[in-house]
PDB file of C-alpha atoms in Angstrom:
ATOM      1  CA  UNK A   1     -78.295 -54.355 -43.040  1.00  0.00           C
ATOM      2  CA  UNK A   2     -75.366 -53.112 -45.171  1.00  0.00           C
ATOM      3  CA  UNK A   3     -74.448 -54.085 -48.303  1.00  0.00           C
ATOM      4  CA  UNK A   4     -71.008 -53.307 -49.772  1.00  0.00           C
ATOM      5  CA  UNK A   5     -70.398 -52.032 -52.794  1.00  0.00           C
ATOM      6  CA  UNK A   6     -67.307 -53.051 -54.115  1.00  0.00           C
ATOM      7  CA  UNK A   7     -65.052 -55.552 -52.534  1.00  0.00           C
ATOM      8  CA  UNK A   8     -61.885 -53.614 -53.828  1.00  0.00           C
ATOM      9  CA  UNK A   9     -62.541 -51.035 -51.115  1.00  0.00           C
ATOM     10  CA  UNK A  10     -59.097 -50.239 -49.472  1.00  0.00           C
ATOM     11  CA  UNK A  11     -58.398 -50.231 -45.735  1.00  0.00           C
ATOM     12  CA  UNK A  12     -55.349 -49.136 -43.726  1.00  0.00           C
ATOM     13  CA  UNK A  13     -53.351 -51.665 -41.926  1.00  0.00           C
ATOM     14  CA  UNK A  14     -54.960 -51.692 -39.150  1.00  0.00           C
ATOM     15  CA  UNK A  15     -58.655 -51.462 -39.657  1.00  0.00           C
ATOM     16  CA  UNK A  16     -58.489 -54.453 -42.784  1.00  0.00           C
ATOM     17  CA  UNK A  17     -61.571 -55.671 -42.961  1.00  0.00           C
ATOM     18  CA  UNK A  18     -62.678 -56.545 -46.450  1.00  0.00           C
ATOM     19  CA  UNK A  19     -65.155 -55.051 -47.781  1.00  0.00           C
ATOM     20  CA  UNK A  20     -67.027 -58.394 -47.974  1.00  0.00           C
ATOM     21  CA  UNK A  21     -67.186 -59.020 -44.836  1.00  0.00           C
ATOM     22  CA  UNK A  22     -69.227 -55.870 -44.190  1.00  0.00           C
ATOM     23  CA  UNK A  23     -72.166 -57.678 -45.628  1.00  0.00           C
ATOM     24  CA  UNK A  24     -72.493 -59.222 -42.158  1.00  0.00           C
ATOM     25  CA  UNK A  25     -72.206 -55.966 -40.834  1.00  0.00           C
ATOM     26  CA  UNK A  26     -75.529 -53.918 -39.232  1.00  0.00           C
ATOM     27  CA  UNK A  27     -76.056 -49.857 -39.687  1.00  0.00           C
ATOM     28  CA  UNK A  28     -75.772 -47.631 -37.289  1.00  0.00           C
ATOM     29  CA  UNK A  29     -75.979 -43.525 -36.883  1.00  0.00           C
ATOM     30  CA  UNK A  30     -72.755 -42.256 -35.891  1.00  0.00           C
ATOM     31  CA  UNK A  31     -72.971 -38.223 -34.356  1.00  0.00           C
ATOM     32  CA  UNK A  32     -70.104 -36.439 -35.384  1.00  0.00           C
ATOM     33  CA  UNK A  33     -68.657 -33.618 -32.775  1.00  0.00           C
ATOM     34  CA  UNK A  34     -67.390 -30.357 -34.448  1.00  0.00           C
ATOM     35  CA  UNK A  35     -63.762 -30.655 -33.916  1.00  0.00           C
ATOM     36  CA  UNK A  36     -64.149 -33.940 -36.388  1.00  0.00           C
ATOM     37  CA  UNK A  37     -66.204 -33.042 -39.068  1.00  0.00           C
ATOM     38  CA  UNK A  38     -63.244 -31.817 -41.138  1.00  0.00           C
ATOM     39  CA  UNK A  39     -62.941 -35.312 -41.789  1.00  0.00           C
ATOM     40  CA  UNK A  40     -66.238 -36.163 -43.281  1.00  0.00           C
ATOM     41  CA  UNK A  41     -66.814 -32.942 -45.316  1.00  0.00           C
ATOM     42  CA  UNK A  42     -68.268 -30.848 -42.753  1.00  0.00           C
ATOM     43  CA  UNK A  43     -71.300 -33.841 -41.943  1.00  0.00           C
ATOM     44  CA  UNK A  44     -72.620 -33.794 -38.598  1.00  0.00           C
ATOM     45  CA  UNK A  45     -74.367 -37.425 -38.975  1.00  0.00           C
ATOM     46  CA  UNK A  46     -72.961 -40.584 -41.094  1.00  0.00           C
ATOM     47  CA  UNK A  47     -73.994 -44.130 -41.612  1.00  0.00           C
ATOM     48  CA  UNK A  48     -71.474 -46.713 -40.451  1.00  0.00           C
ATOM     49  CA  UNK A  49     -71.192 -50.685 -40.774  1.00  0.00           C
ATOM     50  CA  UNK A  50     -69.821 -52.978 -37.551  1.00  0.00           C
ATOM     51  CA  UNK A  51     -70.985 -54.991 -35.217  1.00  0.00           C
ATOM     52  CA  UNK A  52     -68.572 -53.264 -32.385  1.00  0.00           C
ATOM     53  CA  UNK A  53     -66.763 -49.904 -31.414  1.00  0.00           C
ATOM     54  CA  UNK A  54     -64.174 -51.261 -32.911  1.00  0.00           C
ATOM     55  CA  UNK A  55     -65.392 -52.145 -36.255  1.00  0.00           C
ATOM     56  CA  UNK A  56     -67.429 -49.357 -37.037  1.00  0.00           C
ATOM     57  CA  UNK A  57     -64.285 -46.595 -36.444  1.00  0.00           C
ATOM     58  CA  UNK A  58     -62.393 -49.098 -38.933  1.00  0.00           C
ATOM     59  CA  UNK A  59     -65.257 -48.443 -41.187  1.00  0.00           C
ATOM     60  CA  UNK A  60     -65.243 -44.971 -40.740  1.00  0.00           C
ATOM     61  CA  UNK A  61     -61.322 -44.689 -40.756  1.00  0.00           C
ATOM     62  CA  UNK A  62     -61.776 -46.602 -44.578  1.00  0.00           C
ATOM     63  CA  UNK A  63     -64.123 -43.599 -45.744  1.00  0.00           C
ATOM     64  CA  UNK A  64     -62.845 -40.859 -43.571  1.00  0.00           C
ATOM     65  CA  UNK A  65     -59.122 -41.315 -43.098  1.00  0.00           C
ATOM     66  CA  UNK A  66     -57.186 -40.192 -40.123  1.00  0.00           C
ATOM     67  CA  UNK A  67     -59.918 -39.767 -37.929  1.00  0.00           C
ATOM     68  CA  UNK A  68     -59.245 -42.887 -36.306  1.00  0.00           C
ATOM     69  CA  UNK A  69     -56.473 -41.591 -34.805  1.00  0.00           C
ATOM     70  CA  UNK A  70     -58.034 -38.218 -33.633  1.00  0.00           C
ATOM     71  CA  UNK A  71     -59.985 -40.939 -31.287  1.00  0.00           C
ATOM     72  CA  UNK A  72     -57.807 -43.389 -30.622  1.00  0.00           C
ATOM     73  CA  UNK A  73     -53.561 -43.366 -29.598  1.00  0.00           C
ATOM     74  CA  UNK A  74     -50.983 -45.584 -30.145  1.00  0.00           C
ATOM     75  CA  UNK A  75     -51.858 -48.520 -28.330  1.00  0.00           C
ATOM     76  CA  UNK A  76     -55.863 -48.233 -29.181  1.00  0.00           C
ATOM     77  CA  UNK A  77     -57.024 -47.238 -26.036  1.00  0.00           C
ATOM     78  CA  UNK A  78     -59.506 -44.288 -26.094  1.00  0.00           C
ATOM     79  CA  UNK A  79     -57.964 -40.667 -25.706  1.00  0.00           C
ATOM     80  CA  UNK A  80     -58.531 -38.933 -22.529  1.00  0.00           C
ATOM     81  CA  UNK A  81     -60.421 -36.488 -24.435  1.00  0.00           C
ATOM     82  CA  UNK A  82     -63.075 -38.136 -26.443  1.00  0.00           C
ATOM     83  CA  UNK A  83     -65.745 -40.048 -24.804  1.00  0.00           C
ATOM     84  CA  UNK A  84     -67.840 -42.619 -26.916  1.00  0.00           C
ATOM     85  CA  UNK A  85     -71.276 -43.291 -26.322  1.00  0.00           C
ATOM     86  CA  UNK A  86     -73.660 -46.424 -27.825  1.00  0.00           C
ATOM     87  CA  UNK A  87     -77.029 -44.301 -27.466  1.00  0.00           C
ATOM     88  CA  UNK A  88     -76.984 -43.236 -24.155  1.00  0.00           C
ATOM     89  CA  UNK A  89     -74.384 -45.875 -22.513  1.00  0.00           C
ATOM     90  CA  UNK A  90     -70.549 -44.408 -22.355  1.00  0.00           C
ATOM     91  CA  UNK A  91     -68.334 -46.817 -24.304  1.00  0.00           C
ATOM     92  CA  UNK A  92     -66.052 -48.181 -21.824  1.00  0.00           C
ATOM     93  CA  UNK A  93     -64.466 -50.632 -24.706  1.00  0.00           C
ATOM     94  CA  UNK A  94     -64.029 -51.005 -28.510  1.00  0.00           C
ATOM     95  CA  UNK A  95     -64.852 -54.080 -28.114  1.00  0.00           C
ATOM     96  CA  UNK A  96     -68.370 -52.993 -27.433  1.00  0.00           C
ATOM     97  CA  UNK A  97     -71.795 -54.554 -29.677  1.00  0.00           C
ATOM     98  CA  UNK A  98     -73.031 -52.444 -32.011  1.00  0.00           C
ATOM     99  CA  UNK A  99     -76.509 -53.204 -33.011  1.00  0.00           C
ATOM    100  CA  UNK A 100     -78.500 -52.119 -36.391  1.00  0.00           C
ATOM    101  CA  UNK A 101     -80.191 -49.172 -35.637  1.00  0.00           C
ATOM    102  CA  UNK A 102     -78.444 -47.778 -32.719  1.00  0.00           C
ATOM    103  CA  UNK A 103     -76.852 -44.009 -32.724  1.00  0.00           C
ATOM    104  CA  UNK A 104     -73.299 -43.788 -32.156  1.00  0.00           C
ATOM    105  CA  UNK A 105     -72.210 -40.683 -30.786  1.00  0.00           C
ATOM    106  CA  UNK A 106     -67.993 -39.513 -31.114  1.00  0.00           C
ATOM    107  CA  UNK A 107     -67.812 -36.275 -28.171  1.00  0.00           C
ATOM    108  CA  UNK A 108     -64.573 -34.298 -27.736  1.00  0.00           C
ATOM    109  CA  UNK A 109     -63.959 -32.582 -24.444  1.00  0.00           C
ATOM    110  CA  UNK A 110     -63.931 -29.257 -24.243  1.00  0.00           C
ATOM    111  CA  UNK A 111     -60.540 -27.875 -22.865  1.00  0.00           C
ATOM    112  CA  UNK A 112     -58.081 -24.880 -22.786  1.00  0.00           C
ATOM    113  CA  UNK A 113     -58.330 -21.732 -20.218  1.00  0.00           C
TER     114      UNK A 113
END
């Protein structure tokens, strides 16, 4: 289980959750595709707190901002290009459990000609 650091941790808008809260929270692996590992320093695999989709990209959003929105659009619906998976099972919605231990994995289509 996760235990936060420092409840003056800042969050955008839209992913507030404070950081207290994330003591309720349970670890997971999150895979990292190429295209988005600009955003976290060139690391293929980070730790993330939530206890859904939804949570853990807030959490990663808090530590890695702006790559919320490389997986999500306007209305915070999946893009057409990324697919989410919880271990092997394709994440259909963020509203999705997230359980300690399991391996999230963020994939970005391939495209182009």
């Amino acid at each position: 289980m996760y235990r936060a650091q420092s409840a003056a941790d800042s969050r955008s808008d839209e992913c507030d959750i404070a950081a207290s809260d994330l003591l309720l929270f349970m670890t997971c692996i999150v895979k990292i595709a190429s295209p988005l590992r600009s955003y976290t320093n060139g690391a293929a695999k980070v730790e993330a707190v939530g206890t859904s989709i939804d949570t853990v990209l807030a959490d990663l959003e808090r530590r890695f901002p702006g790559m919320r929105f490389r997986m999500l659009d306007e209305q915070q619906r999946i893009r057409q290009h990324i697919r989410l998976f919880i271990n092997t099972t394709e994440v259909k919605s963020l509203a999705e459990a997230v359980r300690d231990g399991d391996t999230v994995h963020l994939i970005c289509a391939l495209s182009g000609g």
